[in-house]
């Protein structure tokens, strides 16, 4: 930054109104071109809205949002994971991922309609979410929020205010991590996978608790299935026995029918008595009755087995539906928590307090600004120190904190947040 631009910034910090400071920041940005490395389009992330254009089926073209779990949903019901991919990579992934129905291997293009906004919080004039623009850096984001704040320290209540803000932020982060672990567990259960806590996870952490819950739920579900399966096993044995009995009775009926035919022929030739023929006919009739009873018993056993198989299907469907509903509710809560987290800020800084509990500082205190960026990465939400020229990505949270350089420094908030699924 040039000497002239530096002087503008110093004047803006102490003399200008919030709006004027924002204008001054914009002027500095224009006067001192920033060499940002964000020239390339950032990868896709949850919350981005994209336009999917189908060459063969233009009527199906439309906008879709990258969901919280990183997937795009398509008219065929299929879902394709695109988070972290460039547009070209996303197009290739979608073409390979759509394998069913009329959209199989489509010719399509994907363009960005709207990026996840950048949140600017802390000691700025107007904290909030602002539209991401290509090549955005931290200083431009701060300028969008009206520039650095007014540094208006508010006296003895400041310590209590900070304590409340730290406690609220810590509680929010804890709940955020708890719901994230719940979503990870439900996602694994929905896919039929065994959820396990990551290596090195704390024994008292949320992931370990969710892993134990997943184990108990799996035992409960398998217990219900085992109860039904245990009822199917004896029915299967009965079905096998009845089928063997029916085969034997069919053979006996065939043999006696043949014998009856032979005796009937002898009776016509008066070579045997009618009593012998009647006895054979009665025996054949008894075998036929037994055969019909065995077939009826077999039909009943098959029906019983079918009912139990339907019960197994019902248990599985109920299990998956319950998991899906809980996962949907957890994702909705996670979205709300992330929105709250964007606007959670332990703002400005501590001030000195005298023996009477009154806020004190000598003259016009020197104020320095600390910028941190929170970014959702593959290993979780990373928080790192940034400068005014640090490139900003869609969805970043830019936090500005003001520090008094006369020995009174704001306490640090060190709560961490993990990544989304």
Tab-separated table of C-alpha atoms in Angstrom:
chain	number	residue	atom	x	y	z
A	1	UNK	CA	0.000	0.000	0.000
A	2	UNK	CA	1.339	3.478	-0.894
A	3	UNK	CA	2.087	6.175	1.690
A	4	UNK	CA	-0.943	8.148	0.465
A	5	UNK	CA	-3.249	5.152	0.878
A	6	UNK	CA	-1.873	4.508	4.364
A	7	UNK	CA	-2.663	8.068	5.395
A	8	UNK	CA	-6.232	7.701	4.097
A	9	UNK	CA	-6.665	4.549	6.179
A	10	UNK	CA	-5.361	6.148	9.389
A	11	UNK	CA	-7.679	9.138	8.935
A	12	UNK	CA	-10.606	6.808	8.263
A	13	UNK	CA	-10.010	4.872	11.479
A	14	UNK	CA	-10.288	7.877	13.800
A	15	UNK	CA	-12.186	10.639	12.017
A	16	UNK	CA	-14.657	9.355	9.461
A	17	UNK	CA	-18.171	8.011	9.892
A	18	UNK	CA	-18.765	4.293	9.241
A	19	UNK	CA	-20.145	5.026	5.765
A	20	UNK	CA	-17.216	7.322	4.964
A	21	UNK	CA	-14.763	4.697	6.171
A	22	UNK	CA	-16.361	2.158	3.798
A	23	UNK	CA	-15.987	4.628	0.911
A	24	UNK	CA	-12.388	5.299	1.915
A	25	UNK	CA	-11.644	1.603	1.954
A	26	UNK	CA	-13.108	1.238	-1.525
A	27	UNK	CA	-10.934	4.132	-2.685
A	28	UNK	CA	-7.845	2.458	-1.265
A	29	UNK	CA	-8.728	-0.780	-3.014
A	30	UNK	CA	-9.094	1.038	-6.310
A	31	UNK	CA	-5.876	3.047	-5.765
A	32	UNK	CA	-3.772	0.076	-4.709
A	33	UNK	CA	-4.560	-2.924	-6.954
A	34	UNK	CA	-4.537	-6.135	-4.957
A	35	UNK	CA	-2.709	-9.162	-6.291
A	36	UNK	CA	-5.148	-11.911	-5.377
A	37	UNK	CA	-4.598	-15.534	-6.254
A	38	UNK	CA	-8.342	-16.188	-6.528
A	39	UNK	CA	-8.563	-15.582	-10.276
A	40	UNK	CA	-9.790	-19.105	-10.818
A	41	UNK	CA	-13.393	-19.936	-10.000
A	42	UNK	CA	-13.478	-21.389	-6.462
A	43	UNK	CA	-14.706	-24.987	-6.162
A	44	UNK	CA	-18.369	-25.741	-5.537
A	45	UNK	CA	-19.531	-25.800	-1.944
A	46	UNK	CA	-22.805	-26.331	-0.008
A	47	UNK	CA	-25.226	-23.464	-0.605
A	48	UNK	CA	-23.985	-22.603	-4.129
A	49	UNK	CA	-26.777	-22.325	-6.696
A	50	UNK	CA	-25.904	-23.656	-10.159
A	51	UNK	CA	-27.711	-23.747	-13.501
A	52	UNK	CA	-27.760	-27.196	-15.108
A	53	UNK	CA	-28.437	-27.047	-18.871
A	54	UNK	CA	-29.342	-30.293	-20.675
A	55	UNK	CA	-28.717	-30.205	-24.424
A	56	UNK	CA	-31.119	-33.061	-25.216
A	57	UNK	CA	-33.767	-32.084	-22.657
A	58	UNK	CA	-33.883	-28.298	-22.337
A	59	UNK	CA	-37.231	-28.534	-20.534
A	60	UNK	CA	-35.429	-30.222	-17.613
A	61	UNK	CA	-32.815	-27.472	-17.364
A	62	UNK	CA	-32.969	-25.358	-14.254
A	63	UNK	CA	-31.284	-24.226	-11.081
A	64	UNK	CA	-30.282	-26.486	-8.210
A	65	UNK	CA	-28.571	-25.846	-4.904
A	66	UNK	CA	-25.603	-27.853	-3.688
A	67	UNK	CA	-27.078	-29.472	-0.588
A	68	UNK	CA	-25.539	-29.508	2.871
A	69	UNK	CA	-24.015	-32.943	2.265
A	70	UNK	CA	-22.392	-31.748	-0.987
A	71	UNK	CA	-24.807	-33.440	-3.421
A	72	UNK	CA	-26.861	-32.184	-6.353
A	73	UNK	CA	-30.312	-33.772	-6.731
A	74	UNK	CA	-31.614	-34.581	-10.250
A	75	UNK	CA	-35.107	-35.224	-11.719
A	76	UNK	CA	-34.310	-38.964	-11.945
A	77	UNK	CA	-33.983	-39.076	-8.156
A	78	UNK	CA	-30.232	-39.647	-8.357
A	79	UNK	CA	-27.774	-37.577	-6.316
A	80	UNK	CA	-24.234	-36.740	-7.357
A	81	UNK	CA	-21.494	-35.474	-5.020
A	82	UNK	CA	-19.994	-32.265	-6.469
A	83	UNK	CA	-18.679	-30.386	-3.431
A	84	UNK	CA	-15.049	-29.344	-3.809
A	85	UNK	CA	-15.089	-29.734	-7.608
A	86	UNK	CA	-14.537	-27.142	-10.317
A	87	UNK	CA	-17.334	-26.620	-12.859
A	88	UNK	CA	-15.550	-28.781	-15.434
A	89	UNK	CA	-14.982	-31.539	-12.876
A	90	UNK	CA	-18.597	-31.268	-11.720
A	91	UNK	CA	-19.886	-31.677	-15.284
A	92	UNK	CA	-17.763	-34.816	-15.729
A	93	UNK	CA	-18.839	-36.190	-12.342
A	94	UNK	CA	-22.523	-35.629	-13.180
A	95	UNK	CA	-22.203	-37.279	-16.589
A	96	UNK	CA	-20.619	-40.318	-14.960
A	97	UNK	CA	-23.022	-40.300	-12.015
A	98	UNK	CA	-26.342	-40.219	-13.895
A	99	UNK	CA	-26.870	-43.861	-14.885
A	100	UNK	CA	-30.629	-44.324	-14.736
A	101	UNK	CA	-33.657	-43.267	-16.792
A	102	UNK	CA	-33.749	-40.799	-19.645
A	103	UNK	CA	-30.965	-38.660	-18.146
A	104	UNK	CA	-28.399	-41.427	-18.499
A	105	UNK	CA	-25.013	-40.002	-19.621
A	106	UNK	CA	-26.513	-36.620	-20.615
A	107	UNK	CA	-24.830	-33.827	-22.515
A	108	UNK	CA	-24.929	-30.892	-20.130
A	109	UNK	CA	-23.200	-27.768	-18.889
A	110	UNK	CA	-23.083	-26.363	-15.369
A	111	UNK	CA	-22.743	-22.656	-14.654
A	112	UNK	CA	-22.758	-20.653	-11.436
A	113	UNK	CA	-25.982	-18.767	-10.675
A	114	UNK	CA	-25.193	-17.636	-7.154
A	115	UNK	CA	-22.290	-18.233	-4.808
A	116	UNK	CA	-22.558	-18.696	-1.061
A	117	UNK	CA	-22.255	-15.211	0.430
A	118	UNK	CA	-19.297	-14.080	2.504
A	119	UNK	CA	-20.071	-13.227	6.130
A	120	UNK	CA	-18.256	-10.288	7.694
A	121	UNK	CA	-18.539	-10.096	11.485
A	122	UNK	CA	-16.855	-8.440	14.433
A	123	UNK	CA	-15.713	-4.850	14.560
A	124	UNK	CA	-17.132	-3.606	11.253
A	125	UNK	CA	-19.776	-0.971	10.686
A	126	UNK	CA	-22.505	-3.269	9.346
A	127	UNK	CA	-21.855	-6.970	10.053
A	128	UNK	CA	-23.746	-9.312	7.760
A	129	UNK	CA	-23.599	-11.448	4.638
A	130	UNK	CA	-22.364	-9.948	1.389
A	131	UNK	CA	-22.313	-11.184	-2.178
A	132	UNK	CA	-19.104	-12.902	-3.199
A	133	UNK	CA	-17.384	-11.359	-6.209
A	134	UNK	CA	-14.637	-12.895	-8.282
A	135	UNK	CA	-11.198	-12.100	-6.898
A	136	UNK	CA	-12.567	-10.847	-3.581
A	137	UNK	CA	-10.016	-10.298	-0.821
A	138	UNK	CA	-10.474	-9.565	2.890
A	139	UNK	CA	-10.227	-5.775	2.504
A	140	UNK	CA	-12.932	-5.728	-0.183
A	141	UNK	CA	-15.204	-7.831	2.048
A	142	UNK	CA	-14.626	-5.423	4.946
A	143	UNK	CA	-15.370	-2.480	2.656
A	144	UNK	CA	-18.666	-4.159	1.687
A	145	UNK	CA	-19.516	-4.157	5.407
A	146	UNK	CA	-18.909	-0.410	5.674
A	147	UNK	CA	-15.306	-0.602	6.776
A	148	UNK	CA	-13.762	-1.034	10.205
A	149	UNK	CA	-15.945	-0.319	13.235
A	150	UNK	CA	-16.112	2.657	15.560
A	151	UNK	CA	-14.149	1.106	18.471
A	152	UNK	CA	-16.834	2.397	20.871
A	153	UNK	CA	-15.854	0.789	24.184
A	154	UNK	CA	-18.823	0.867	26.520
A	155	UNK	CA	-17.464	0.907	30.078
A	156	UNK	CA	-17.701	-1.495	32.958
A	157	UNK	CA	-20.384	-3.694	31.392
A	158	UNK	CA	-17.921	-4.651	28.690
A	159	UNK	CA	-16.368	-7.508	30.677
A	160	UNK	CA	-19.783	-8.975	31.446
A	161	UNK	CA	-20.789	-8.549	27.808
A	162	UNK	CA	-17.674	-10.380	26.627
A	163	UNK	CA	-18.225	-13.170	29.144
A	164	UNK	CA	-21.785	-13.649	27.877
A	165	UNK	CA	-20.671	-13.560	24.258
A	166	UNK	CA	-17.909	-16.121	24.904
A	167	UNK	CA	-20.338	-18.402	26.762
A	168	UNK	CA	-22.982	-18.123	24.025
A	169	UNK	CA	-20.405	-18.768	21.315
A	170	UNK	CA	-18.982	-21.773	23.176
A	171	UNK	CA	-22.475	-23.232	23.648
A	172	UNK	CA	-23.279	-22.700	19.971
A	173	UNK	CA	-20.036	-24.359	18.853
A	174	UNK	CA	-20.687	-27.332	21.146
A	175	UNK	CA	-24.182	-27.815	19.729
A	176	UNK	CA	-22.852	-27.387	16.196
A	177	UNK	CA	-20.285	-30.132	16.721
A	178	UNK	CA	-22.900	-32.385	18.356
A	179	UNK	CA	-25.296	-32.055	15.410
A	180	UNK	CA	-22.443	-32.558	12.933
A	181	UNK	CA	-21.555	-35.846	14.610
A	182	UNK	CA	-25.233	-36.829	14.542
A	183	UNK	CA	-25.467	-36.102	10.804
A	184	UNK	CA	-22.332	-38.163	10.139
A	185	UNK	CA	-23.758	-41.095	12.094
A	186	UNK	CA	-27.179	-40.933	10.396
A	187	UNK	CA	-25.554	-40.663	6.958
A	188	UNK	CA	-23.546	-43.826	7.606
A	189	UNK	CA	-26.650	-45.650	8.896
A	190	UNK	CA	-28.644	-44.548	5.850
A	191	UNK	CA	-25.968	-46.063	3.609
A	192	UNK	CA	-25.910	-49.280	5.638
A	193	UNK	CA	-22.397	-48.552	6.854
A	194	UNK	CA	-20.958	-48.891	10.355
A	195	UNK	CA	-20.285	-45.468	11.877
A	196	UNK	CA	-17.064	-45.264	13.859
A	197	UNK	CA	-15.442	-42.339	15.621
A	198	UNK	CA	-12.359	-40.960	13.819
A	199	UNK	CA	-8.972	-42.125	15.040
A	200	UNK	CA	-7.765	-39.983	17.907
A	201	UNK	CA	-11.254	-38.735	18.812
A	202	UNK	CA	-11.730	-37.796	22.463
A	203	UNK	CA	-13.397	-40.502	24.546
A	204	UNK	CA	-15.841	-37.880	25.807
A	205	UNK	CA	-16.365	-36.296	22.389
A	206	UNK	CA	-19.536	-36.209	20.309
A	207	UNK	CA	-18.218	-38.618	17.647
A	208	UNK	CA	-17.516	-41.322	20.256
A	209	UNK	CA	-20.984	-40.835	21.776
A	210	UNK	CA	-22.619	-41.089	18.347
A	211	UNK	CA	-20.587	-44.219	17.545
A	212	UNK	CA	-21.864	-45.839	20.748
A	213	UNK	CA	-25.431	-44.792	19.889
A	214	UNK	CA	-25.018	-46.273	16.412
A	215	UNK	CA	-23.829	-49.551	17.979
A	216	UNK	CA	-26.849	-49.709	20.316
A	217	UNK	CA	-29.274	-48.880	17.508
A	218	UNK	CA	-27.680	-51.559	15.327
A	219	UNK	CA	-28.072	-54.132	18.133
A	220	UNK	CA	-31.718	-53.124	18.615
A	221	UNK	CA	-32.484	-53.390	14.896
A	222	UNK	CA	-30.677	-56.718	14.491
A	223	UNK	CA	-32.479	-58.038	17.572
A	224	UNK	CA	-35.856	-57.258	15.998
A	225	UNK	CA	-34.791	-58.912	12.764
A	226	UNK	CA	-33.408	-61.969	14.569
A	227	UNK	CA	-36.725	-62.465	16.362
A	228	UNK	CA	-38.576	-62.627	13.044
A	229	UNK	CA	-35.902	-64.778	11.384
A	230	UNK	CA	-36.078	-67.230	14.304
A	231	UNK	CA	-39.775	-67.712	13.510
A	232	UNK	CA	-39.035	-68.299	9.833
A	233	UNK	CA	-36.515	-71.117	10.437
A	234	UNK	CA	-38.994	-73.742	11.792
A	235	UNK	CA	-41.478	-72.840	9.073
A	236	UNK	CA	-38.786	-73.498	6.458
A	237	UNK	CA	-38.189	-76.938	8.028
A	238	UNK	CA	-41.937	-77.634	7.986
A	239	UNK	CA	-42.172	-76.613	4.333
A	240	UNK	CA	-39.335	-78.978	3.399
A	241	UNK	CA	-40.961	-81.851	5.323
A	242	UNK	CA	-44.368	-81.246	3.735
A	243	UNK	CA	-42.867	-81.192	0.263
A	244	UNK	CA	-41.155	-84.522	0.916
A	245	UNK	CA	-44.451	-85.946	2.260
A	246	UNK	CA	-46.332	-84.716	-0.812
A	247	UNK	CA	-43.761	-86.331	-3.108
A	248	UNK	CA	-44.172	-89.650	-1.244
A	249	UNK	CA	-47.975	-89.432	-1.310
A	250	UNK	CA	-47.983	-88.602	-5.007
A	251	UNK	CA	-45.890	-91.684	-5.670
A	252	UNK	CA	-48.183	-93.852	-3.499
A	253	UNK	CA	-51.258	-92.490	-5.278
A	254	UNK	CA	-49.685	-93.231	-8.651
A	255	UNK	CA	-48.827	-96.804	-7.628
A	256	UNK	CA	-52.281	-97.549	-6.189
A	257	UNK	CA	-54.006	-95.962	-9.182
A	258	UNK	CA	-52.057	-98.282	-11.453
A	259	UNK	CA	-52.924	-101.251	-9.218
A	260	UNK	CA	-56.628	-100.299	-9.224
A	261	UNK	CA	-56.597	-100.196	-13.031
A	262	UNK	CA	-55.058	-103.662	-13.146
A	263	UNK	CA	-57.611	-105.101	-10.673
A	264	UNK	CA	-60.492	-103.469	-12.576
A	265	UNK	CA	-59.288	-105.266	-15.713
A	266	UNK	CA	-59.128	-108.600	-13.835
A	267	UNK	CA	-62.591	-107.997	-12.350
A	268	UNK	CA	-64.048	-107.504	-15.804
A	269	UNK	CA	-62.575	-110.866	-16.764
A	270	UNK	CA	-63.947	-112.335	-13.501
A	271	UNK	CA	-60.427	-113.309	-12.450
A	272	UNK	CA	-60.638	-111.607	-9.018
A	273	UNK	CA	-63.208	-110.703	-6.412
A	274	UNK	CA	-64.923	-107.335	-6.208
A	275	UNK	CA	-63.861	-107.058	-2.557
A	276	UNK	CA	-60.205	-106.798	-3.554
A	277	UNK	CA	-61.074	-103.980	-5.963
A	278	UNK	CA	-63.083	-102.106	-3.308
A	279	UNK	CA	-60.254	-102.405	-0.781
A	280	UNK	CA	-57.767	-100.944	-3.275
A	281	UNK	CA	-60.106	-98.107	-4.201
A	282	UNK	CA	-60.629	-97.224	-0.535
A	283	UNK	CA	-56.853	-97.185	0.059
A	284	UNK	CA	-56.324	-94.949	-2.971
A	285	UNK	CA	-59.058	-92.588	-1.767
A	286	UNK	CA	-57.412	-92.356	1.686
A	287	UNK	CA	-54.032	-91.572	0.073
A	288	UNK	CA	-55.672	-88.854	-2.056
A	289	UNK	CA	-57.268	-87.299	1.049
A	290	UNK	CA	-53.925	-87.294	2.844
A	291	UNK	CA	-52.337	-85.721	-0.244
A	292	UNK	CA	-54.896	-82.895	-0.343
A	293	UNK	CA	-54.404	-82.246	3.376
A	294	UNK	CA	-50.622	-82.090	2.914
A	295	UNK	CA	-51.004	-79.607	0.044
A	296	UNK	CA	-53.317	-77.440	2.177
A	297	UNK	CA	-50.785	-77.531	5.022
A	298	UNK	CA	-48.017	-76.555	2.605
A	299	UNK	CA	-50.055	-73.600	1.333
A	300	UNK	CA	-50.586	-72.464	4.920
A	301	UNK	CA	-46.874	-72.740	5.742
A	302	UNK	CA	-45.934	-70.785	2.621
A	303	UNK	CA	-48.417	-68.093	3.617
A	304	UNK	CA	-46.945	-67.918	7.133
A	305	UNK	CA	-43.455	-67.559	5.685
A	306	UNK	CA	-44.623	-64.819	3.328
A	307	UNK	CA	-46.117	-62.871	6.253
A	308	UNK	CA	-42.843	-63.061	8.178
A	309	UNK	CA	-40.839	-61.997	5.104
A	310	UNK	CA	-43.155	-59.001	4.728
A	311	UNK	CA	-42.539	-58.208	8.403
A	312	UNK	CA	-38.789	-58.204	7.698
A	313	UNK	CA	-39.356	-55.788	4.815
A	314	UNK	CA	-41.528	-53.612	7.048
A	315	UNK	CA	-38.853	-53.489	9.748
A	316	UNK	CA	-36.210	-52.484	7.188
A	317	UNK	CA	-38.420	-49.805	5.603
A	318	UNK	CA	-39.355	-48.415	9.017
A	319	UNK	CA	-35.680	-48.406	10.036
A	320	UNK	CA	-34.580	-46.499	6.923
A	321	UNK	CA	-37.519	-44.064	7.091
A	322	UNK	CA	-36.743	-43.247	10.722
A	323	UNK	CA	-33.082	-42.629	9.892
A	324	UNK	CA	-33.991	-40.447	6.881
A	325	UNK	CA	-36.409	-38.324	8.922
A	326	UNK	CA	-33.882	-37.852	11.730
A	327	UNK	CA	-31.151	-36.975	9.218
A	328	UNK	CA	-33.406	-34.417	7.517
A	329	UNK	CA	-34.224	-32.793	10.863
A	330	UNK	CA	-30.532	-32.781	11.840
A	331	UNK	CA	-29.518	-31.168	8.536
A	332	UNK	CA	-32.162	-28.482	9.009
A	333	UNK	CA	-30.877	-27.774	12.530
A	334	UNK	CA	-27.310	-27.745	11.226
A	335	UNK	CA	-28.255	-25.140	8.624
A	336	UNK	CA	-29.850	-22.942	11.301
A	337	UNK	CA	-26.813	-23.306	13.567
A	338	UNK	CA	-24.437	-22.315	10.764
A	339	UNK	CA	-26.531	-19.215	10.079
A	340	UNK	CA	-26.340	-18.310	13.775
A	341	UNK	CA	-22.617	-19.021	13.827
A	342	UNK	CA	-22.020	-16.592	10.959
A	343	UNK	CA	-23.248	-13.715	13.113
A	344	UNK	CA	-21.645	-14.780	16.388
A	345	UNK	CA	-18.952	-12.241	17.198
A	346	UNK	CA	-16.982	-11.344	20.308
A	347	UNK	CA	-16.560	-7.789	19.085
A	348	UNK	CA	-14.093	-4.963	19.689
A	349	UNK	CA	-11.823	-5.532	22.717
A	350	UNK	CA	-11.387	-5.191	26.447
A	351	UNK	CA	-10.696	-1.866	28.063
A	352	UNK	CA	-8.948	-0.962	31.289
A	353	UNK	CA	-11.011	-0.814	34.497
A	354	UNK	CA	-9.995	1.375	37.462
A	355	UNK	CA	-10.419	0.733	41.193
A	356	UNK	CA	-14.013	2.006	41.065
A	357	UNK	CA	-14.884	-0.265	38.156
A	358	UNK	CA	-15.011	2.553	35.619
A	359	UNK	CA	-13.702	2.081	32.093
A	360	UNK	CA	-10.437	3.905	31.499
A	361	UNK	CA	-7.985	4.575	28.685
A	362	UNK	CA	-5.585	7.456	28.269
A	363	UNK	CA	-6.229	9.807	25.381
A	364	UNK	CA	-7.084	8.377	21.988
A	365	UNK	CA	-5.986	4.738	22.131
A	366	UNK	CA	-4.106	3.247	19.242
A	367	UNK	CA	-6.224	0.590	17.566
A	368	UNK	CA	-4.952	-2.299	15.499
A	369	UNK	CA	-7.180	-4.624	13.509
A	370	UNK	CA	-6.851	-8.407	13.554
A	371	UNK	CA	-8.459	-10.314	10.674
A	372	UNK	CA	-9.195	-14.035	10.791
A	373	UNK	CA	-10.937	-16.151	8.187
A	374	UNK	CA	-12.953	-19.300	8.914
A	375	UNK	CA	-13.162	-21.590	5.909
A	376	UNK	CA	-14.845	-24.947	5.504
A	377	UNK	CA	-12.163	-27.386	4.295
A	378	UNK	CA	-11.918	-31.156	3.794
A	379	UNK	CA	-10.779	-31.640	7.404
A	380	UNK	CA	-13.238	-29.271	9.023
A	381	UNK	CA	-13.636	-25.557	9.466
A	382	UNK	CA	-10.178	-24.013	9.484
A	383	UNK	CA	-9.534	-20.676	11.174
A	384	UNK	CA	-6.421	-18.796	10.188
A	385	UNK	CA	-4.966	-15.325	10.477
A	386	UNK	CA	-5.372	-13.196	7.370
A	387	UNK	CA	-4.260	-9.880	5.974
A	388	UNK	CA	-6.182	-7.301	4.008
A	389	UNK	CA	-4.981	-8.830	0.721
A	390	UNK	CA	-5.796	-12.447	1.631
A	391	UNK	CA	-8.134	-13.963	-1.003
A	392	UNK	CA	-11.634	-14.753	0.229
A	393	UNK	CA	-13.660	-17.771	-0.888
A	394	UNK	CA	-17.449	-18.149	-1.068
A	395	UNK	CA	-18.871	-19.096	2.313
A	396	UNK	CA	-15.895	-17.695	4.239
A	397	UNK	CA	-16.493	-15.945	7.545
A	398	UNK	CA	-14.282	-12.871	7.856
A	399	UNK	CA	-13.923	-11.836	11.492
A	400	UNK	CA	-12.490	-8.423	12.411
A	401	UNK	CA	-11.296	-7.763	15.947
A	402	UNK	CA	-9.933	-4.485	17.233
A	403	UNK	CA	-7.101	-4.517	19.734
A	404	UNK	CA	-5.992	-1.606	21.939
A	405	UNK	CA	-2.226	-1.263	21.748
A	406	UNK	CA	-1.807	0.249	25.223
A	407	UNK	CA	-1.556	-3.075	27.014
A	408	UNK	CA	-5.254	-3.834	27.166
A	409	UNK	CA	-5.813	-6.690	24.687
A	410	UNK	CA	-9.019	-8.560	24.006
A	411	UNK	CA	-9.245	-12.121	25.247
A	412	UNK	CA	-9.130	-14.741	22.521
A	413	UNK	CA	-12.036	-17.003	21.623
A	414	UNK	CA	-10.593	-20.422	20.767
A	415	UNK	CA	-13.691	-22.520	20.158
A	416	UNK	CA	-13.330	-24.803	17.140
A	417	UNK	CA	-15.898	-26.025	14.664
A	418	UNK	CA	-15.627	-29.231	12.645
A	419	UNK	CA	-16.514	-29.704	8.971
A	420	UNK	CA	-19.961	-30.562	7.632
A	421	UNK	CA	-20.604	-33.981	6.172
